Amino acid sequence: MTNDHRTNANRRRLLASGTASGVLSLLGFPSVLRAQAGPLKVGVILPLTGVLSFPGTATRKGTELAVKMMAEQGRRLDVVFADTESKPENGRVAAEKLIRDGCSVLVGAWDSGATISAAQAAEAAKVPLVVNIGSARQITEQGFTQVFRNFPPSDEIVGKGVDLFKGLLGGSFQPKTAVLMHVNDTFGQATSGAVKGAWEKAGVNIKIVETISYDARARDLSVEVAKAKATGADLVSPITRVNDAILIVRELVKQDYNPMAIYGPSSPGPYEKAFTDAVGKYANDYLVSVPWYDPSRALTKRVLERWSQEFPKDRFELNSGFGWESILVVADAFQRAKSSKPADLHAALRQANIAEHIMFGGPIAFDAKGQNPNIGVPMLQVQNQQPVVVAPASAAQAKAALPMRKWAERA
Amino acid sequence: MLELYANVVVGGLLLGAVYALIATGLNVIFGVMRMVNFAHGELVVVGMYTAYLFWKLTGLPALAALPIAAALLFVAGYAFQRLLANRFVEAGQHVQFILFIGVALMITGAHAIAFGPDPRPIQGAAGFDVYRAVFLRLDAVRTQAALFALALIAALWAWLKYTLTGKAIRAAADNLTGGRAIGIRIPHVFAIVAGLGFACAGAAGALVAPLFDTQPYLAGDFTMIAFIIVIVGGLASLPGALLGGLLIGVAEALAAALVAPSMKSLFSYALLALVILLRPQGLLGKRSALG
């Protein structure tokens, strides 16, 4: 009995101390202690499960590689991941949890809806949020003071992409009509709106004859593609992620719809390995304009080499690239701030000017709204089942193959 | 335009036939035992993963995994009913609900642990094949899936109608007390029925695996579509499940073509609401099934 009492007392004590430390943790005490002591604690919010898990996981791998490479240079970061489960509303929940757990800076959240949601929590707690990927213009237009976005807004990607696309017109490649297909979420709606504006602004003389939207969770796009085919448009312009890009190409082949080109303005997906693996030779000739890594830079070459060692089965692309750069931005701020206090990191991020980085464009720096205005957008085309830069001419790795080959004629 | 709508309707019918097989599994279990299997979509996903693994390991078409998926799920269904669910047959519906929701969560969790959240596509040149007939272009994989689904529904119907075990099952469905009185082994019959319901879901999973990328979280969609079809077609009615499946398949396809693709599920729910208002027992259901 005595022993039992003792055991119970010990359990009670243990429970009491556990509860106390839990309460302290909730109140944020450890965040202060940890912020001043060890390596910088970084909370990374990504869609690691659910419909966006493909790109979310690719971004995570880029992030992890950067953490490893930074650590080898003596810039130690302690990264904690939080999963939004591909639900925009979970951005805030994940951000609040990471802040409670002592993260001094947040990175995230891959998609625009989750990013805006997370930004609200970051704003309330005055913790900087470095946006890795998230293209809705409103992310930096809502007056958030803690947001630093190293990714271009969709209208900017579209505008730059459409300018490059215009440069590809000529000779036998003169489409007259286009059909726009887009996923019906924040990203898809914002981008499709931007395409129409950019089309007119750039003076592209191609008439958009139909706009077809579809659910983000759609598993079958046969009707959507049949509708597109019925328009007889010369150009198919899908705004997709990877799963729907696969579904669209499969249906184009099955329905034997041979447009002069498929061009995705600001459309993630077609450059991913999952896409080229799934549709094989039918992936070739697909055009897409997105922010991309600059293969000519020395740092990019080092990262690509390291990537192929760490993830030999995966392709380094937009998601892994911006995942990598998000950590570069944080590590640079941490190094200059010489502090892990959110306010000091915020001040350092304001002064960022990183010339040596891996993605297309000028130095990474942030304007008054927290936007990096120097990001470049090249035109990619899938050739031999690999994405290659085909424009601008100064950076082109290959010449664009246009008009695209008919499905039945592909060897 | 005629070509567009003809292809859309045929595509809807083909998908609807597979939906009908999914719903048939749900309907068989409800029709005999009056138990609502809320884990039905999860069982379809088990069939999908079975087909995916079979294709991955052997390189043979996923369709060849159909008998394996059906047999596996039949055994699982029989064992589940015999060892566990028979104890809940006469329990309140809320108790049955908790049982099946628990099973559903366990299956989804097990899938997520075993395979991760990523979609698992079955790739292959056959995925691009089409059959041509006049101006119709029939997706080869979808056509094969629909034909197998229709054949399985017909075989199940014939088996229930003409075999001794089938007659015993129908007797138990019509009058449980009478069935017991004439010596039908009810727990065994119920276990066979659960096995059949599970096998329908497993077979349907193997059929849809080449059409939709397999992932753990598809289950909810399949459960919902099965419920809509069963309610539209008629509770406890096999022809009703077939009619409901075809109607929902065509309604979704036409809604996407005529209105907007992102509105297609709205049409399924609108059809459901209409049937509940005008004919609550479903198009081919009997009023007694509601009781």
XYZ file of C-alpha atoms in Angstrom:
702
model
C 0.000 0.000 0.000
C 2.736 2.398 1.025
C 4.512 1.678 -2.186
C 1.296 2.262 -4.091
C 0.816 5.625 -2.388
C 4.353 6.550 -3.231
C 3.869 5.522 -6.804
C 0.689 7.543 -7.010
C 2.390 10.531 -5.463
C 5.194 10.267 -7.974
C 2.704 9.948 -10.795
C 0.819 12.968 -9.479
C 4.030 14.943 -9.270
C 4.998 13.859 -12.738
C 1.567 14.734 -14.067
C 1.631 18.081 -12.298
C 5.027 18.988 -13.661
C 4.013 17.729 -17.116
C 0.851 19.805 -17.010
C 2.780 22.837 -15.843
C 5.289 22.536 -18.618
C 2.432 22.015 -21.081
C 0.747 25.199 -19.873
C 4.036 27.094 -20.088
C 4.475 25.733 -23.576
C 1.018 26.981 -24.527
C 1.798 30.385 -23.068
C 4.865 30.615 -25.245
C 7.623 30.596 -22.613
C 9.739 28.022 -24.415
C 9.615 30.141 -27.563
C 11.385 32.963 -25.740
C 13.916 30.624 -24.158
C 14.615 28.700 -27.338
C 14.645 31.799 -29.503
C 17.600 33.118 -27.561
C 19.478 29.853 -27.093
C 19.959 27.336 -29.899
C 19.707 27.297 -33.665
C 16.910 29.240 -35.295
C 13.622 27.356 -35.108
C 11.787 27.605 -38.433
C 8.196 26.446 -38.912
C 7.429 25.264 -42.435
C 3.767 24.955 -43.455
C 3.045 22.733 -46.450
C 0.286 20.557 -47.897
C 1.916 17.202 -47.146
C -1.232 15.120 -47.446
C -4.344 15.410 -49.575
C -4.758 16.567 -53.134
C -1.684 18.867 -53.054
C 0.656 16.340 -51.454
C 2.683 15.822 -54.653
C 4.009 19.395 -54.911
C 3.946 19.780 -51.131
C 6.305 16.829 -50.740
C 8.576 18.127 -53.524
C 8.753 21.492 -51.725
C 9.585 19.704 -48.488
C 12.468 17.871 -50.135
C 13.890 21.137 -51.510
C 13.508 22.662 -48.043
C 15.278 19.755 -46.348
C 18.128 19.806 -48.838
C 18.641 23.519 -48.212
C 18.655 22.984 -44.441
C 21.332 20.336 -44.881
C 23.442 22.472 -47.206
C 23.108 25.539 -44.938
C 24.160 23.454 -41.921
C 27.299 22.411 -43.783
C 28.121 26.115 -44.078
C 27.600 26.568 -40.343
C 24.119 28.115 -40.670
C 22.096 25.814 -38.433
C 18.324 25.856 -38.689
C 15.940 23.683 -36.730
C 13.015 23.068 -39.080
C 9.590 21.869 -37.960
C 6.986 20.922 -40.579
C 3.223 21.354 -40.249
C 0.725 19.829 -42.666
C -2.284 21.783 -43.973
C -3.781 18.547 -45.373
C -4.358 20.580 -48.575
C -7.075 22.581 -46.795
C -6.639 26.371 -47.028
C -8.295 26.982 -43.659
C -5.626 24.871 -41.949
C -2.929 27.452 -42.782
C -3.818 29.502 -39.741
C -4.124 26.474 -37.451
C -0.690 25.239 -38.533
C 0.886 28.695 -38.140
C -0.543 29.169 -34.654
C 0.723 25.742 -33.590
C 4.227 26.428 -34.903
C 4.331 29.825 -33.200
C 3.204 28.238 -29.924
C 5.942 25.642 -30.371
C 8.558 28.384 -30.433
C 9.217 29.034 -34.116
C 10.688 32.495 -34.664
C 9.979 32.557 -38.369
C 7.487 30.754 -40.594
C 7.813 29.530 -44.162
C 4.844 28.491 -46.271
C 2.300 27.594 -47.271
C 2.510 26.424 -50.900
C -0.999 27.414 -51.942
C -2.480 30.895 -51.872
C -5.480 30.142 -49.683
C -3.424 28.496 -46.940
C -0.810 31.260 -47.182
C -3.375 34.015 -46.585
C -4.779 31.992 -43.709
C -1.299 31.504 -42.175
C -0.426 35.185 -42.721
C -3.224 36.198 -40.362
C -1.687 34.178 -37.526
C 1.814 35.462 -38.357
C 0.512 39.032 -38.343
C -1.194 38.614 -34.971
C 1.938 37.130 -33.377
C 4.367 39.472 -35.227
C 6.335 36.535 -36.563
C 7.719 36.877 -40.119
C 6.266 34.597 -42.801
C 8.481 33.852 -45.815
C 6.200 32.705 -48.628
C 7.814 29.849 -50.539
C 5.028 29.383 -53.109
C 1.716 31.205 -53.348
C 0.778 33.298 -56.350
C -2.470 35.139 -55.529
C -1.819 38.887 -55.804
C -3.747 39.584 -52.590
C -1.114 37.869 -50.413
C 0.957 41.060 -50.525
C -1.959 43.439 -51.079
C -3.827 43.040 -47.803
C -1.535 45.152 -45.669
C 0.277 42.270 -43.957
C 3.491 43.592 -42.413
C 5.059 40.191 -41.689
C 4.825 38.666 -45.182
C 7.889 38.312 -47.425
C 7.089 36.570 -50.692
C 9.868 35.121 -52.822
C 7.437 34.053 -55.540
C 5.809 36.214 -58.217
C 2.084 36.979 -58.213
C 0.105 35.063 -60.837
C -0.696 38.101 -62.972
C 3.020 38.876 -63.185
C 3.875 35.275 -64.150
C 1.098 35.311 -66.702
C 2.117 38.706 -68.114
C 5.755 37.706 -68.511
C 4.758 34.311 -69.908
C 2.331 35.730 -72.448
C 5.028 38.137 -73.674
C 7.346 35.150 -74.256
C 4.543 33.177 -75.903
C 3.907 36.062 -78.294
C 7.542 35.819 -79.323
C 7.034 32.176 -80.342
C 4.261 33.042 -82.823
C 5.228 33.048 -86.476
C 5.776 30.843 -89.486
C 3.432 27.871 -89.419
C 2.555 28.528 -85.799
C -0.273 31.079 -85.952
C -3.168 29.964 -83.707
C -6.313 32.080 -84.091
C -8.502 30.735 -81.296
C -7.902 29.422 -77.786
C -9.830 27.571 -75.123
C -8.956 28.272 -71.510
C -9.365 25.451 -68.983
C -8.801 26.106 -65.314
C -9.138 24.518 -61.927
C -11.883 26.236 -59.971
C -10.013 27.399 -56.840
C -8.298 30.599 -55.653
C -5.236 29.940 -57.807
C -7.159 28.887 -60.924
C -9.638 31.730 -60.835
C -6.969 34.376 -60.171
C -4.758 33.032 -62.954
C -7.528 32.672 -65.532
C -8.593 36.269 -64.866
C -4.991 37.371 -65.283
C -4.617 35.482 -68.577
C -7.493 37.353 -70.193
C -6.026 40.709 -69.116
C -2.489 39.795 -70.177
C -3.708 38.492 -73.540
C -5.205 41.922 -74.347
C -2.323 43.886 -72.845
C 0.281 41.999 -74.859
C -1.795 42.373 -78.034
C -1.927 38.628 -78.662
C -4.307 38.246 -81.575
C -5.792 34.935 -80.431
C -9.470 34.898 -79.489
C -10.414 33.021 -76.302
C -13.558 31.231 -77.514
C -14.431 29.389 -74.317
C -13.412 29.223 -70.659
C -14.008 25.892 -68.925
C -13.600 25.561 -65.163
C -13.596 22.307 -63.212
C -13.486 21.153 -59.619
C -10.063 20.890 -57.961
C -10.904 17.335 -56.860
C -12.102 16.209 -60.296
C -11.080 12.642 -61.155
C -12.365 12.632 -64.705
C -12.083 15.467 -67.232
C -13.481 13.692 -70.292
C -16.491 15.996 -70.599
C -14.386 19.095 -70.085
C -12.010 18.069 -72.866
C -14.947 17.081 -75.118
C -16.307 20.604 -74.653
C -12.914 22.072 -75.480
C -12.672 19.893 -78.572
C -16.117 21.006 -79.713
C -14.839 24.593 -79.908
C -12.187 23.481 -82.415
C -9.743 25.957 -80.827
C -6.182 26.020 -82.207
C -4.675 26.509 -78.770
C -5.524 24.752 -75.500
C -4.497 26.784 -72.504
C -4.863 24.768 -69.274
C -4.244 26.282 -65.850
C -3.608 23.151 -63.849
C -1.674 21.362 -61.186
C -0.133 18.011 -61.892
C -3.096 15.645 -61.496
C -5.436 17.598 -63.741
C -2.660 18.183 -66.303
C -2.348 14.387 -66.573
C -6.116 13.952 -66.927
C -6.316 16.641 -69.619
C -3.508 15.191 -71.754
C -4.911 11.653 -71.448
C -8.285 12.877 -72.667
C -6.794 14.985 -75.477
C -5.069 11.840 -76.747
C -8.122 9.593 -76.339
C -10.408 12.115 -78.012
C -7.807 12.720 -80.735
C -7.935 16.478 -80.268
C -4.785 17.906 -81.845
C -4.459 21.637 -81.162
C -1.476 23.545 -82.543
C -0.133 23.909 -79.016
C -0.892 23.338 -75.366
C 0.298 26.295 -73.356
C -0.169 26.589 -69.596
C 0.421 30.178 -68.476
C 1.516 30.097 -64.833
C 0.524 26.472 -64.655
C 2.353 24.178 -62.279
C 2.393 20.473 -63.048
C 3.583 19.706 -66.573
C 7.249 20.001 -65.585
C 6.882 17.488 -62.766
C 8.197 13.945 -63.031
C 4.787 12.595 -62.057
C 3.412 14.205 -65.227
C 6.049 12.970 -67.660
C 5.988 9.498 -66.060
C 2.214 9.305 -66.347
C 1.759 10.427 -69.949
C 5.175 9.523 -71.409
C 5.691 10.663 -75.000
C 2.433 12.593 -74.923
C 4.009 15.001 -72.439
C 6.331 16.286 -75.156
C 5.729 19.717 -76.745
C 3.637 20.939 -73.757
C 4.544 24.602 -73.106
C 4.393 26.248 -69.722
C 5.611 29.574 -68.363
C 6.525 29.442 -64.704
C 9.298 30.697 -62.450
C 12.142 28.208 -62.811
C 15.709 27.549 -61.742
C 18.506 29.132 -63.752
C 20.633 26.200 -64.908
C 23.528 28.457 -65.893
C 24.351 29.572 -62.323
C 27.169 27.966 -60.359
C 25.059 27.657 -57.204
C 22.231 26.010 -59.172
C 24.673 23.472 -60.582
C 25.863 22.637 -57.058
C 22.301 22.264 -55.815
C 21.319 20.100 -58.805
C 24.309 17.832 -58.251
C 23.516 17.473 -54.580
C 19.838 16.893 -55.346
C 20.672 14.023 -57.707
C 22.691 12.411 -54.898
C 20.041 12.886 -52.225
C 16.929 12.208 -54.334
C 18.054 10.258 -57.404
C 14.501 9.292 -58.335
C 13.056 12.798 -58.123
C 13.262 15.798 -60.421
C 14.411 19.192 -59.169
C 11.796 21.702 -60.314
C 9.810 24.766 -59.309
C 8.570 23.395 -55.987
C 11.878 22.023 -54.798
C 13.617 25.152 -56.134
C 11.486 27.641 -54.234
C 11.513 25.348 -51.205
C 15.305 25.532 -51.336
C 15.345 29.314 -51.755
C 12.918 29.897 -48.888
C 15.508 28.441 -46.530
C 18.264 30.485 -48.187
C 16.222 33.632 -47.457
C 15.697 32.647 -43.821
C 19.331 31.599 -43.293
C 20.560 34.847 -44.821
C 18.319 36.904 -42.532
C 19.383 34.861 -39.482
C 23.053 35.356 -40.324
C 22.709 39.113 -40.683
C 20.329 39.558 -37.743
C 22.639 37.542 -35.448
C 19.493 36.918 -33.435
C 16.556 34.589 -33.467
C 14.069 37.178 -32.251
C 11.202 37.589 -34.728
C 11.552 41.385 -34.736
C 15.265 41.212 -35.557
C 14.635 38.653 -38.295
C 11.890 40.875 -39.693
C 14.299 43.816 -39.862
C 16.915 41.646 -41.571
C 14.403 40.340 -44.119
C 13.503 43.946 -44.970
C 17.169 44.512 -45.887
C 17.625 41.276 -47.863
C 19.676 41.524 -51.034
C 20.785 38.040 -52.067
C 22.644 38.070 -55.370
C 23.722 34.441 -55.353
C 20.630 32.250 -55.583
C 19.226 29.570 -57.863
C 15.987 30.715 -59.509
C 15.691 32.943 -62.582
C 15.816 36.669 -61.921
C 17.734 39.374 -60.109
C 18.754 39.553 -56.456
C 16.270 38.436 -53.826
C 15.022 41.611 -52.173
C 11.649 42.694 -50.836
C 9.704 45.897 -51.548
C 7.566 47.788 -49.046
C 4.756 45.254 -49.439
C 7.074 42.315 -48.873
C 7.169 41.221 -52.514
C 10.358 40.231 -54.327
C 9.915 42.064 -57.655
C 13.007 40.582 -59.316
C 11.857 37.049 -60.159
C 12.164 36.006 -63.795
C 9.754 33.792 -65.726
C 11.088 31.672 -68.586
C 9.112 29.557 -71.064
C 9.557 25.801 -70.663
C 8.681 23.070 -73.079
C 8.676 19.352 -72.363
C 11.119 17.745 -74.781
C 12.178 14.107 -74.527
C 10.080 13.987 -71.373
C 12.212 16.632 -69.638
C 11.314 20.300 -69.113
C 13.782 22.597 -70.914
C 13.945 26.375 -71.208
C 12.965 27.521 -74.733
C 12.623 31.272 -74.124
C 13.951 33.900 -73.613
C 16.599 33.267 -76.240
C 19.353 34.400 -73.854
C 18.630 31.493 -71.505
C 17.216 28.939 -73.947
C 18.487 25.368 -73.648
C 16.627 24.256 -76.793
C 14.499 25.624 -79.619
C 10.704 25.458 -79.183
C 9.065 22.655 -81.198
C 5.918 24.246 -82.672
C 3.274 23.495 -83.827
C 3.143 20.447 -81.606
C 3.171 17.016 -83.208
C -0.108 15.154 -83.617
C -0.702 12.438 -81.012
C -0.926 9.665 -83.598
C 2.390 10.658 -85.171
C 4.496 10.300 -82.034
C 7.006 7.516 -82.143
C -22.689 19.143 -81.391
C -24.466 15.788 -81.739
C -21.079 14.084 -81.588
C -20.239 15.938 -78.358
C -23.467 15.018 -76.578
C -23.508 11.436 -77.856
C -19.990 10.878 -76.534
C -20.818 12.614 -73.263
C -23.930 10.444 -72.706
C -22.098 7.221 -73.557
C -19.189 8.196 -71.297
C -21.696 8.872 -68.498
C -23.395 5.503 -69.039
C -20.065 3.665 -68.880
C -19.040 5.339 -65.651
C -22.574 4.931 -64.318
C -22.350 1.148 -64.793
C -19.290 1.029 -62.526
C -21.031 3.301 -60.014
C -23.947 0.847 -60.129
C -21.691 -2.037 -59.090
C -20.428 0.024 -56.146
C -24.004 0.811 -55.134
C -25.090 -2.815 -55.585
C -22.737 -3.885 -52.808
C -24.226 -1.318 -50.459
C -27.751 -2.275 -51.476
C -27.310 -6.033 -50.984
C -26.162 -5.558 -47.399
C -28.941 -3.101 -46.601
C -31.602 -5.136 -48.392
C -30.977 -8.273 -46.357
C -29.670 -7.077 -43.003
C -30.956 -3.489 -42.880
C -27.410 -2.412 -41.987
C -25.963 0.686 -43.666
C -22.325 0.141 -44.506
C -20.700 3.535 -44.028
C -17.312 1.976 -44.806
C -18.345 1.019 -48.339
C -16.167 3.612 -50.095
C -13.179 2.449 -48.062
C -13.745 -1.102 -49.345
C -13.709 0.208 -52.917
C -10.351 1.795 -52.143
C -9.106 -1.566 -50.774
C -10.006 -3.036 -54.177
C -8.145 -0.189 -55.897
C -4.987 -0.764 -53.872
C -5.241 -4.514 -54.535
C -5.357 -3.830 -58.288
C -2.546 -1.290 -58.015
C -0.298 -3.724 -56.131
C -1.136 -6.522 -58.565
C -0.229 -4.302 -61.535
C 2.938 -3.077 -59.818
C 4.123 -6.588 -58.947
C 3.137 -8.476 -62.102
C 2.920 -5.800 -64.800
C -0.363 -7.411 -65.925
C -3.484 -5.280 -66.546
C -5.243 -4.210 -63.358
C -8.426 -5.800 -64.675
C -6.842 -9.204 -64.068
C -6.810 -8.378 -60.350
C -10.618 -8.309 -60.274
C -11.080 -11.922 -59.073
C -8.352 -11.473 -56.469
C -9.888 -8.253 -55.133
C -13.379 -9.763 -55.127
C -12.240 -12.987 -53.390
C -10.160 -11.116 -50.835
C -13.003 -8.795 -49.962
C -15.520 -11.660 -49.885
C -13.440 -13.470 -47.261
C -12.951 -10.247 -45.315
C -16.681 -9.514 -45.466
C -17.646 -13.009 -44.370
C -15.213 -12.925 -41.439
C -16.190 -9.398 -40.442
C -19.886 -10.260 -40.342
C -19.431 -13.607 -38.624
C -17.004 -12.412 -35.969
C -18.245 -8.899 -35.335
C -21.145 -7.380 -37.244
C -23.695 -10.174 -36.553
C -23.710 -8.956 -32.963
C -24.890 -5.542 -34.165
C -27.640 -6.604 -36.599
C -30.393 -5.989 -34.098
C -28.695 -3.066 -32.383
C -29.873 0.508 -32.913
C -28.859 2.284 -36.120
C -26.703 4.730 -34.169
C -24.686 1.781 -32.817
C -24.256 0.337 -36.308
C -23.246 3.784 -37.522
C -20.436 3.994 -34.952
C -19.249 0.474 -35.878
C -19.006 1.209 -39.597
C -17.544 4.695 -39.186
C -14.879 3.152 -36.946
C -14.098 0.537 -39.584
C -13.958 3.257 -42.269
C -11.493 5.346 -40.254
C -9.312 2.318 -39.566
C -9.154 1.353 -43.245
C -8.301 4.883 -44.383
C -5.679 5.181 -41.656
C -4.163 1.831 -42.624
C -4.009 2.913 -46.284
C -2.365 6.193 -45.375
C 0.239 4.376 -43.257
C 0.913 1.644 -45.827
C 0.895 3.691 -49.030
C 1.143 7.330 -47.974
C -1.120 10.089 -49.211
C 0.217 10.315 -52.779
C -2.013 9.308 -55.674
C -0.927 5.978 -57.199
C -1.636 5.912 -60.928
C -1.739 2.741 -62.979
C 0.162 3.726 -66.097
C 0.384 2.005 -69.401
C -0.160 2.408 -73.110
C -3.609 0.797 -72.785
C -4.715 3.860 -70.817
C -4.798 5.814 -74.096
C -6.747 3.210 -76.130
C -10.182 3.968 -77.554
C -12.826 1.966 -79.426
C -14.343 3.798 -82.387
C -17.933 3.272 -83.546
C -19.324 5.755 -86.098
C -18.655 9.091 -84.371
C -18.459 7.548 -80.904
C -15.097 7.263 -79.221
C -15.270 4.866 -76.295
C -12.490 4.937 -73.742
C -11.232 1.324 -73.826
C -10.514 1.015 -70.100
C -13.825 2.568 -69.160
C -15.720 0.362 -71.605
C -14.086 -2.791 -70.253
C -14.829 -1.670 -66.683
C -18.485 -1.017 -67.545
C -18.928 -4.375 -69.288
C -17.401 -6.280 -66.368
C -19.530 -4.296 -63.906
C -22.729 -5.086 -65.834
C -21.749 -8.758 -66.100
C -21.121 -8.952 -62.348
C -24.436 -7.284 -61.514
C -26.256 -9.702 -63.849
C -24.422 -12.703 -62.361
C -25.280 -11.607 -58.834
C -28.930 -11.114 -59.764
C -29.086 -14.582 -61.401
C -27.328 -16.200 -58.441
C -29.761 -14.654 -55.962
C -32.726 -15.711 -58.121
C -31.838 -19.271 -59.095
C -29.510 -20.846 -56.515
C -30.568 -22.406 -53.231
C -28.327 -20.082 -51.217
C -29.680 -17.134 -53.188
C -33.230 -18.193 -52.349
C -32.269 -18.533 -48.674
C -30.853 -15.012 -48.746
C -34.025 -13.644 -50.309
C -36.126 -15.534 -47.777
C -34.104 -14.041 -44.923
C -34.541 -10.589 -46.481
C -38.302 -11.013 -46.835
C -39.038 -12.527 -43.448
C -36.288 -13.104 -40.934
C -38.477 -14.950 -38.412
C -39.927 -17.173 -41.126
C -36.446 -17.870 -42.393
C -35.310 -18.945 -38.934
C -38.452 -21.118 -38.573
C -37.669 -23.104 -41.722
C -34.087 -23.714 -40.635
C -32.080 -21.142 -42.558
C -28.755 -20.536 -40.781
C -29.192 -16.790 -40.509
C -25.682 -15.891 -39.177
C -24.152 -17.834 -42.071
C -26.507 -16.218 -44.608
C -25.758 -12.754 -43.244
C -22.020 -13.476 -43.480
C -22.414 -14.523 -47.120
C -24.374 -11.349 -47.838
C -21.675 -9.205 -46.220
C -19.093 -11.111 -48.263
C -21.046 -10.370 -51.446
C -21.401 -6.679 -50.584
C -17.702 -6.402 -49.805
C -16.806 -8.352 -52.963
C -18.869 -5.966 -55.122
C -16.948 -3.046 -53.618
C -13.592 -4.819 -54.131
C -14.401 -5.738 -57.732
C -15.559 -2.187 -58.457
C -12.297 -0.923 -56.925
C -10.270 -3.102 -59.290
C -12.329 -1.757 -62.204
C -11.919 1.930 -61.313
C -8.228 1.683 -60.359
C -7.034 2.292 -63.960
C -9.513 5.193 -64.295
C -8.788 7.140 -61.112
C -5.448 7.431 -59.345
C -5.637 5.464 -56.111
C -5.305 7.335 -52.841
C -6.708 6.805 -49.335
C -9.003 9.822 -49.334
C -11.122 8.823 -52.328
C -13.277 6.682 -50.073
C -15.672 9.428 -48.968
C -16.559 10.255 -52.582
C -17.377 6.619 -53.349
C -19.503 6.241 -50.223
C -21.455 9.386 -51.096
C -22.044 8.384 -54.707
C -23.193 4.917 -53.589
C -25.672 6.445 -51.159
C -27.065 8.831 -53.763
C -27.502 5.983 -56.267
C -29.134 3.679 -53.744
C -31.607 6.346 -52.649
C -32.372 7.436 -56.229
C -32.705 3.868 -57.541
C -34.497 2.427 -54.551
C -33.371 0.952 -51.260
C -32.851 -2.817 -51.402
C -33.478 -2.985 -55.152
C -30.791 -4.435 -57.444
C -32.369 -3.115 -60.668
C -32.773 0.186 -58.805
C -29.029 0.348 -58.105
C -28.329 -0.232 -61.790
C -30.840 2.379 -62.912
C -29.606 4.842 -60.286
C -25.985 4.334 -61.303
C -26.689 4.921 -64.968
C -28.866 7.950 -64.211
C -26.285 9.567 -61.964
C -23.478 8.864 -64.466
C -25.410 10.471 -67.322
C -26.746 13.337 -65.188
C -23.241 14.300 -64.051
C -21.857 14.082 -67.583
C -24.674 16.111 -69.122
C -24.526 18.705 -66.345
C -20.826 19.151 -67.062
C -21.465 19.524 -70.800
C -24.582 21.694 -70.650
C -23.995 23.881 -67.608
C -20.520 23.907 -66.079
C -18.162 21.031 -65.228
C -17.680 22.359 -61.702
C -21.478 22.052 -61.171
C -21.785 18.350 -61.920
C -22.038 17.077 -58.341
C -24.735 19.664 -57.717
C -26.881 17.853 -60.276
C -26.500 14.516 -58.478
C -27.686 16.103 -55.256
C -30.525 17.910 -57.073
C -31.680 14.581 -58.511
C -31.459 13.053 -55.047
C -33.570 15.851 -53.542
C -36.137 15.489 -56.312
C -36.480 11.743 -55.756
C -36.767 12.162 -51.978
C -39.551 14.710 -52.497
C -41.535 12.901 -55.185
C -40.799 9.206 -54.595
C -39.085 8.658 -51.244
C -38.780 4.896 -51.768
C -36.642 5.510 -54.876
C -37.461 4.939 -58.533
C -37.669 1.128 -58.279
C -37.838 0.713 -54.500
C -40.692 -0.629 -52.400
C -42.253 1.421 -49.624
C -41.639 -1.440 -47.156
C -37.886 -0.971 -47.548
C -38.196 2.398 -45.841
C -39.813 0.970 -42.778
